[in-house]
Coordinates of C-alpha atoms in Angstrom, one line a residue:
M7 CA 2.5 -67.7 -27.7
A8 CA 5.9 -66.0 -27.5
A9 CA 8.1 -66.5 -30.5
S10 CA 10.6 -69.3 -30.3
P11 CA 14.3 -68.8 -31.3
G12 CA 13.8 -71.0 -34.4
S13 CA 10.8 -69.0 -35.7
N14 CA 10.8 -67.2 -39.0
T15 CA 8.9 -64.3 -40.4
Q16 CA 8.9 -62.4 -43.6
G17 CA 11.6 -59.8 -44.1
G18 CA 14.2 -61.0 -41.6
T19 CA 16.6 -63.7 -40.6
P20 CA 15.2 -66.6 -38.4
G21 CA 15.9 -66.1 -34.7
T22 CA 17.2 -62.5 -34.9
P23 CA 16.0 -60.1 -32.2
R24 CA 14.2 -58.0 -34.9
V25 CA 12.3 -60.9 -36.2
L26 CA 11.3 -62.2 -32.7
R27 CA 10.3 -58.8 -31.7
A28 CA 8.1 -58.3 -34.7
M29 CA 6.5 -61.7 -34.1
N30 CA 5.7 -60.9 -30.5
D31 CA 4.3 -57.6 -31.5
R32 CA 1.9 -59.2 -33.9
A33 CA 0.9 -61.8 -31.4
A34 CA 0.1 -59.0 -28.9
L35 CA -1.8 -57.0 -31.4
E36 CA -3.9 -60.0 -32.5
L37 CA -4.7 -60.7 -28.9
L38 CA -5.8 -57.1 -28.3
T39 CA -7.9 -57.3 -31.4
A40 CA -9.6 -60.5 -30.3
H41 CA -10.0 -59.8 -26.6
G42 CA -10.3 -56.0 -26.4
P43 CA -8.5 -54.0 -23.7
L44 CA -6.0 -56.0 -21.7
T45 CA -3.6 -55.3 -18.8
R46 CA 0.1 -55.7 -19.1
T47 CA -0.1 -58.7 -16.8
R48 CA -2.9 -60.4 -18.7
L49 CA -1.2 -59.8 -22.0
G50 CA 2.0 -61.4 -20.6
E51 CA 0.0 -64.4 -19.5
L52 CA -1.6 -64.8 -22.9
T53 CA 1.6 -64.4 -24.9
G54 CA 3.9 -66.2 -22.5
L55 CA 6.2 -63.2 -22.2
S56 CA 7.8 -62.0 -19.0
K57 CA 6.4 -58.9 -17.3
P58 CA 9.5 -56.8 -18.3
T59 CA 9.3 -58.0 -21.9
A60 CA 5.5 -57.3 -22.0
S61 CA 6.1 -53.8 -20.7
Q62 CA 8.8 -53.1 -23.3
L63 CA 6.5 -54.5 -26.0
L64 CA 3.6 -52.2 -25.0
T65 CA 5.8 -49.2 -24.7
R66 CA 7.1 -49.9 -28.2
L67 CA 3.7 -50.3 -29.7
E68 CA 2.4 -47.2 -28.0
S69 CA 5.3 -45.2 -29.4
V70 CA 4.5 -46.1 -33.0
G71 CA 0.8 -45.4 -32.6
L72 CA -0.5 -48.9 -32.6
V73 CA -1.6 -49.2 -29.0
R74 CA -3.0 -46.7 -26.5
T75 CA -4.0 -46.7 -22.8
T76 CA -7.7 -46.7 -22.1
G77 CA -8.3 -46.4 -18.3
N78 CA -7.5 -48.7 -15.4
V79 CA -8.9 -51.9 -13.9
T80 CA -10.6 -50.9 -10.6
G81 CA -12.3 -52.7 -7.7
R82 CA -9.5 -55.1 -6.8
P83 CA -6.7 -55.1 -4.2
G84 CA -3.4 -53.3 -5.0
P85 CA -2.6 -50.6 -7.5
N86 CA -5.0 -50.1 -10.4
A87 CA -3.7 -51.9 -13.5
Q88 CA -3.6 -49.9 -16.7
L89 CA -5.5 -51.2 -19.7
Y90 CA -4.2 -51.2 -23.2
E91 CA -6.1 -51.4 -26.5
I92 CA -5.5 -51.1 -30.3
D93 CA -5.4 -47.4 -31.3
P94 CA -8.3 -47.0 -33.7
A95 CA -6.5 -44.2 -35.5
A96 CA -3.7 -46.6 -36.6
A97 CA -5.4 -47.0 -40.0
H98 CA -8.7 -46.5 -41.7
V99 CA -10.2 -48.4 -44.6
A100 CA -13.0 -47.9 -47.2
A101 CA -15.6 -50.5 -48.2
L102 CA -18.1 -50.1 -51.0
A103 CA -21.1 -52.0 -52.2
V104 CA -22.1 -51.4 -55.8
D105 CA -25.6 -52.2 -57.1
Q106 CA -27.7 -51.2 -60.1
E107 CA -29.0 -48.2 -58.3
G108 CA -25.8 -46.7 -56.9
I109 CA -22.9 -47.1 -54.5
T110 CA -22.8 -47.3 -50.7
A111 CA -19.5 -46.5 -49.0
A112 CA -18.4 -47.0 -45.4
I113 CA -15.3 -46.0 -43.5
A114 CA -14.0 -48.1 -40.6
D115 CA -11.0 -47.9 -38.3
I116 CA -8.5 -50.7 -37.7
T117 CA -10.7 -52.2 -35.0
G118 CA -13.6 -52.5 -37.5
R119 CA -15.7 -49.8 -36.0
I120 CA -17.7 -47.9 -38.7
A121 CA -16.9 -44.2 -38.6
G122 CA -19.0 -42.9 -41.5
E123 CA -21.3 -44.0 -44.4
Y124 CA -22.6 -42.4 -47.5
R125 CA -24.8 -43.4 -50.4
V126 CA -24.5 -42.1 -54.0
T127 CA -27.6 -42.8 -56.2
A128 CA -26.5 -43.6 -59.7
P129 CA -28.8 -45.9 -61.7
A130 CA -26.7 -48.1 -64.0
T131 CA -29.2 -47.5 -66.9
D132 CA -28.6 -43.7 -66.8
E133 CA -26.4 -42.8 -69.8
N134 CA -24.6 -40.2 -67.7
V135 CA -23.3 -42.9 -65.3
T136 CA -21.4 -45.1 -67.8
N137 CA -18.3 -43.0 -68.1
R138 CA -18.3 -41.6 -64.5
T139 CA -17.3 -44.7 -62.5
G140 CA -14.2 -43.2 -61.0
E141 CA -16.0 -40.0 -60.2
L142 CA -18.9 -41.8 -58.5
V143 CA -16.7 -44.0 -56.4
A144 CA -14.7 -40.9 -55.3
E145 CA -18.0 -39.1 -54.4
A146 CA -19.2 -42.1 -52.3
V147 CA -15.8 -42.4 -50.5
D148 CA -15.5 -38.7 -49.9
G149 CA -19.0 -38.5 -48.5
A150 CA -18.2 -41.3 -46.1
L151 CA -14.9 -39.8 -45.1
A152 CA -16.6 -36.4 -44.5
A153 CA -19.1 -38.2 -42.2
A154 CA -16.2 -39.7 -40.3
G155 CA -14.3 -36.4 -40.1
L156 CA -11.4 -37.8 -42.2
G157 CA -9.8 -37.1 -45.6
R158 CA -8.4 -39.3 -48.4
D159 CA -4.9 -39.2 -46.8
D160 CA -6.3 -41.1 -43.9
L161 CA -7.2 -44.2 -46.0
H162 CA -5.0 -47.3 -46.0
S163 CA -6.9 -49.5 -48.5
T164 CA -10.3 -50.0 -50.3
V165 CA -12.4 -53.0 -51.0
I166 CA -15.3 -52.8 -53.5
G167 CA -18.1 -55.4 -53.8
T168 CA -19.8 -55.6 -57.2
P169 CA -22.0 -58.1 -59.0
G170 CA -19.9 -60.3 -61.3
A171 CA -16.3 -61.2 -60.8
L172 CA -12.9 -59.8 -61.8
D173 CA -11.2 -62.2 -64.2
P174 CA -7.7 -62.7 -62.7
R175 CA -6.2 -63.2 -66.2
T176 CA -7.6 -60.1 -67.8
G177 CA -8.6 -57.8 -65.0
T178 CA -12.0 -57.4 -66.6
L179 CA -15.2 -57.6 -64.6
R180 CA -17.2 -60.5 -66.0
Y181 CA -20.8 -61.7 -65.5
A182 CA -22.0 -58.1 -64.8
P183 CA -23.1 -56.6 -68.2
H184 CA -25.8 -54.6 -66.3
L185 CA -22.9 -52.4 -64.9
P186 CA -21.6 -51.0 -68.1
G187 CA -19.3 -48.5 -66.5
W188 CA -17.3 -51.2 -64.7
Q189 CA -16.0 -53.1 -67.7
S190 CA -12.6 -51.4 -68.2
R191 CA -9.6 -53.7 -68.0
T192 CA -7.7 -50.9 -66.2
L193 CA -10.5 -50.1 -63.8
R194 CA -8.7 -51.2 -60.7
D195 CA -5.6 -49.0 -61.5
E196 CA -7.9 -46.1 -62.4
L197 CA -9.7 -46.3 -59.1
A198 CA -6.4 -46.7 -57.2
E199 CA -5.2 -43.5 -58.8
V200 CA -8.3 -41.6 -57.8
L201 CA -8.3 -42.8 -54.2
H202 CA -4.6 -43.2 -53.7
T203 CA -5.0 -46.6 -52.0
P204 CA -4.7 -50.2 -53.1
I205 CA -8.0 -51.4 -54.5
V206 CA -9.6 -54.9 -54.2
I207 CA -12.6 -55.6 -56.3
E208 CA -14.5 -58.6 -55.0
N209 CA -17.7 -60.4 -56.0
D210 CA -20.6 -59.2 -53.9
V211 CA -22.0 -62.6 -53.0
N212 CA -18.5 -63.8 -51.9
L213 CA -18.4 -60.8 -49.6
A214 CA -21.8 -61.7 -48.2
A215 CA -20.4 -65.2 -47.5
I216 CA -17.4 -63.7 -45.7
A217 CA -19.8 -61.7 -43.5
E218 CA -21.8 -64.9 -42.8
Q219 CA -18.6 -66.8 -42.1
H220 CA -17.4 -64.4 -39.4
H221 CA -20.5 -62.7 -38.1
G222 CA -23.5 -64.9 -39.1
T223 CA -25.0 -68.3 -39.1
A224 CA -22.0 -70.0 -40.8
Q225 CA -19.5 -69.2 -38.1
D226 CA -19.0 -72.8 -37.1
F227 CA -18.8 -74.2 -40.6
D228 CA -15.8 -74.8 -42.9
D229 CA -17.9 -76.1 -45.8
F230 CA -21.0 -74.1 -46.7
A231 CA -22.7 -72.5 -49.6
L232 CA -24.4 -69.1 -49.5
V233 CA -27.2 -68.7 -52.1
W234 CA -28.2 -65.1 -52.8
A235 CA -31.6 -64.5 -54.3
D236 CA -32.2 -60.8 -55.0
E237 CA -32.3 -58.7 -58.1
G238 CA -29.5 -61.0 -59.2
V239 CA -29.0 -64.6 -58.2
G240 CA -25.6 -66.1 -57.3
A241 CA -23.8 -68.3 -54.8
A242 CA -20.6 -68.4 -52.8
I243 CA -19.0 -71.7 -52.1
V244 CA -16.7 -72.1 -49.1
L245 CA -14.8 -75.4 -48.9
G246 CA -12.3 -76.0 -46.1
G247 CA -12.8 -72.4 -45.0
T248 CA -11.7 -71.0 -48.3
L249 CA -13.7 -69.4 -51.0
L250 CA -13.9 -71.3 -54.3
R251 CA -13.3 -68.8 -57.1
G252 CA -12.8 -70.7 -60.4
A253 CA -10.5 -70.0 -63.3
T254 CA -12.2 -66.8 -64.4
G255 CA -13.5 -65.8 -60.9
G256 CA -17.0 -67.1 -61.9
A257 CA -17.5 -69.9 -59.5
G258 CA -21.0 -69.6 -58.0
E259 CA -22.6 -67.7 -60.9
I260 CA -25.6 -70.0 -60.6
G261 CA -28.0 -67.3 -62.0
Y262 CA -27.1 -68.7 -65.4
M263 CA -27.6 -72.3 -64.4
P264 CA -30.1 -74.0 -66.8
L265 CA -33.1 -75.5 -65.0
P266 CA -36.4 -77.1 -66.0
G267 CA -39.0 -74.4 -66.6
A268 CA -36.5 -71.6 -67.2
P269 CA -35.4 -70.2 -70.6
L270 CA -31.8 -71.0 -71.5
A271 CA -29.3 -68.1 -71.0
R272 CA -27.8 -68.6 -74.5
G273 CA -25.1 -66.1 -75.4
G274 CA -23.3 -66.5 -72.0
P275 CA -23.0 -63.9 -69.3
H276 CA -24.0 -61.0 -71.7
A277 CA -27.4 -62.6 -72.1
A278 CA -28.2 -61.2 -68.6
A279 CA -28.4 -57.7 -70.2
R280 CA -31.5 -58.7 -72.1
P281 CA -34.9 -57.5 -70.9
D282 CA -35.9 -61.0 -70.0
G283 CA -33.0 -61.4 -67.5
G284 CA -31.2 -63.9 -69.7
G285 CA -32.8 -67.1 -68.5
G286 CA -31.6 -69.8 -66.1
F287 CA -32.0 -70.0 -62.3
Q288 CA -32.2 -66.2 -62.0
K289 CA -35.3 -66.1 -64.2
L290 CA -37.0 -68.4 -61.8
V291 CA -36.1 -67.0 -58.3
G292 CA -34.7 -63.5 -58.8
S293 CA -36.7 -60.6 -57.3
P294 CA -38.4 -59.7 -60.7
A295 CA -39.5 -63.4 -61.1
V296 CA -41.0 -63.4 -57.6
V297 CA -43.0 -60.2 -58.4
E298 CA -44.3 -61.9 -61.6
L299 CA -45.1 -65.2 -59.8
A300 CA -47.1 -63.3 -57.2
R301 CA -49.0 -61.4 -59.9
E302 CA -49.9 -64.6 -61.6
H303 CA -51.7 -65.6 -58.4
G304 CA -53.5 -62.4 -58.0
I305 CA -51.0 -60.6 -55.6
D306 CA -49.9 -57.4 -57.1
A307 CA -46.9 -55.8 -55.5
P308 CA -44.1 -53.6 -56.7
T309 CA -41.2 -55.5 -55.0
A310 CA -40.4 -59.0 -54.1
T311 CA -40.4 -58.1 -50.4
K312 CA -43.9 -56.7 -50.6
A313 CA -45.1 -59.6 -52.7
L314 CA -43.8 -62.2 -50.3
T315 CA -45.1 -60.2 -47.2
A316 CA -48.5 -60.3 -48.8
A317 CA -48.2 -63.9 -49.7
L318 CA -47.4 -64.9 -46.1
R319 CA -50.7 -63.4 -44.9
T320 CA -52.9 -64.5 -47.9
P321 CA -54.3 -68.0 -47.5
G322 CA -54.8 -69.9 -50.7
A323 CA -53.1 -67.7 -53.3
G324 CA -50.2 -66.8 -51.0
D325 CA -49.7 -70.5 -50.1
E326 CA -49.4 -71.3 -53.8
V327 CA -46.9 -68.6 -54.4
L328 CA -44.7 -69.7 -51.5
T329 CA -44.9 -73.4 -52.5
E330 CA -44.0 -72.7 -56.1
L331 CA -41.1 -70.5 -55.1
A332 CA -39.8 -73.1 -52.7
R333 CA -40.0 -75.7 -55.5
R334 CA -37.9 -73.5 -57.8
L335 CA -35.4 -72.7 -55.1
A336 CA -35.1 -76.4 -54.1
T337 CA -34.5 -77.4 -57.7
G338 CA -31.6 -75.0 -58.1
L339 CA -30.1 -75.8 -54.6
A340 CA -30.2 -79.5 -55.3
S341 CA -27.8 -79.0 -58.2
V342 CA -25.4 -77.0 -56.0
V343 CA -25.6 -79.5 -53.2
A344 CA -25.0 -82.5 -55.5
V345 CA -21.8 -81.0 -56.8
V346 CA -20.1 -79.5 -53.7
D347 CA -21.8 -81.4 -50.8
P348 CA -21.8 -78.5 -48.3
E349 CA -22.6 -79.1 -44.6
L350 CA -24.7 -75.9 -44.6
V351 CA -26.6 -73.9 -47.1
V352 CA -27.4 -70.3 -46.2
L353 CA -30.2 -68.5 -48.0
S354 CA -29.6 -64.7 -48.3
G355 CA -30.8 -61.7 -50.2
E356 CA -34.2 -60.0 -50.5
V357 CA -36.2 -63.1 -51.5
A358 CA -34.9 -65.3 -48.6
Q359 CA -35.2 -62.5 -46.0
A360 CA -38.8 -61.7 -47.1
G361 CA -39.9 -65.4 -47.2
G362 CA -38.3 -66.0 -43.9
E363 CA -38.6 -69.2 -41.9
R364 CA -41.8 -70.3 -43.6
L365 CA -40.1 -70.3 -47.0
R366 CA -37.1 -72.0 -45.5
R367 CA -39.2 -74.9 -44.2
L368 CA -40.9 -75.3 -47.6
V369 CA -37.6 -75.3 -49.4
E370 CA -36.3 -78.0 -47.0
T371 CA -39.3 -80.1 -47.7
E372 CA -39.1 -79.7 -51.4
M373 CA -35.4 -80.7 -51.4
T374 CA -36.2 -84.2 -50.0
G375 CA -35.2 -86.7 -52.5
L376 CA -33.7 -84.2 -55.0
A377 CA -30.1 -84.7 -53.8
L378 CA -28.5 -87.4 -51.7
P379 CA -26.6 -84.9 -49.4
R380 CA -28.9 -83.3 -46.9
P381 CA -27.1 -80.1 -45.6
Q382 CA -28.5 -77.9 -43.0
L383 CA -30.6 -75.1 -44.4
R384 CA -30.7 -71.7 -42.7
I385 CA -31.7 -68.1 -43.4
S386 CA -29.0 -65.5 -43.1
E387 CA -29.0 -63.7 -39.7
I388 CA -26.7 -60.8 -40.7
E389 CA -28.2 -57.5 -39.7
G390 CA -27.5 -54.7 -42.1
D391 CA -26.0 -55.0 -45.6
P392 CA -24.0 -58.3 -45.7
I393 CA -22.0 -57.2 -48.8
L394 CA -20.8 -54.0 -47.1
I395 CA -20.1 -55.9 -43.9
G396 CA -18.1 -58.5 -45.8
A397 CA -16.2 -55.7 -47.6
L398 CA -15.4 -54.1 -44.3
R399 CA -14.2 -57.3 -42.8
T400 CA -11.9 -57.9 -45.8
A401 CA -10.5 -54.4 -45.9
V402 CA -9.8 -54.4 -42.1
A403 CA -8.1 -57.8 -42.3
D404 CA -5.9 -56.7 -45.2
A405 CA -5.0 -53.5 -43.4
R406 CA -4.0 -55.4 -40.3
Q407 CA -1.6 -57.6 -42.3
T408 CA 0.4 -54.5 -43.1
V409 CA -0.2 -52.2 -40.2
F410 CA 0.6 -54.9 -37.6
D411 CA 3.9 -55.7 -39.2
T412 CA 6.2 -53.7 -36.9
A413 CA 9.3 -54.8 -38.7
R414 CA 8.7 -52.0 -41.1
F415 CA 9.6 -49.5 -38.4
D416 CA 13.1 -51.0 -38.3
A417 CA 13.7 -50.9 -42.0

């Protein structure tokens, strides 16, 4: 894995000692990230570097605060070998998940370990919330930083997951009229000024798919779709290992997709602000629709989770609820599958988690004959908030791109 004389990297001339050194440094740091603590000897074996070169590399990385020693290997003949690991303090990142009820923030170090979390309750319907977006984001981040024993100066970058998608042409958050305080064209710059870090605003379902791709049931798949059924309904499409975004960032906004039995979402994305949810697929399988479906069959519950939990243990009426919900889900999934032909479909969000394996089997049965492709169908196995996990994964990966570039120390 050692860099060859003809290799190239950004910010230098091919084959120069500085460039080769930076490439070997990054290779070593990536190996320490993937494998955890390693001895100098083992790192040399994995990189193909000689022992003296590996020693020089580790000394250099330790001197700039990227690597630290962490004990010794014991229980074998000869001197105890020292172990080296990524220094967690090399950088910290913030990840936020935004929903209609508030903002959850988490702080992680460069290894991905969560150091602190904090939740700010701020219902989007509250008139006092609309003009306080920057203030609320800062409150959430500061709370998480305090829990981690850190300050804003310790932050390297921030990733925020929200419903809707940031239009790359205008910088405006589209498909999320239910978050009125997030519609400013200059929002990203405003938040960057508040937090003093670069800001990435990403669709929440895309982040859930990133979590699934790296930590969940989609780890072995390059082509998959994650369908999110919760208060909102959406999808993330991954083809060839890459997220499909679309011209305006709206790829996967299947909540607006017209389906038999659902009112049409005329008026475009802003129709979702209407009391009836705007129509389309979301009107059939979103959490409010599940509560209403259960009520129609005599199961009265305040949330989709409680409604489906009751349905699973109620013969007759509960069976009817689950069968109808599966039919609705299958109808929408068939449209997605017919267009992108994924190898796997992952069901995620409150509705899928509450319905569990029984709902999955019913959906699989209902999909028979609806679309020619027959992808595998699985329930998400992510523990915790997949949106926050995906945001953390993205933030840490972005930070490593910069922090692991040791050529900056030679500039």
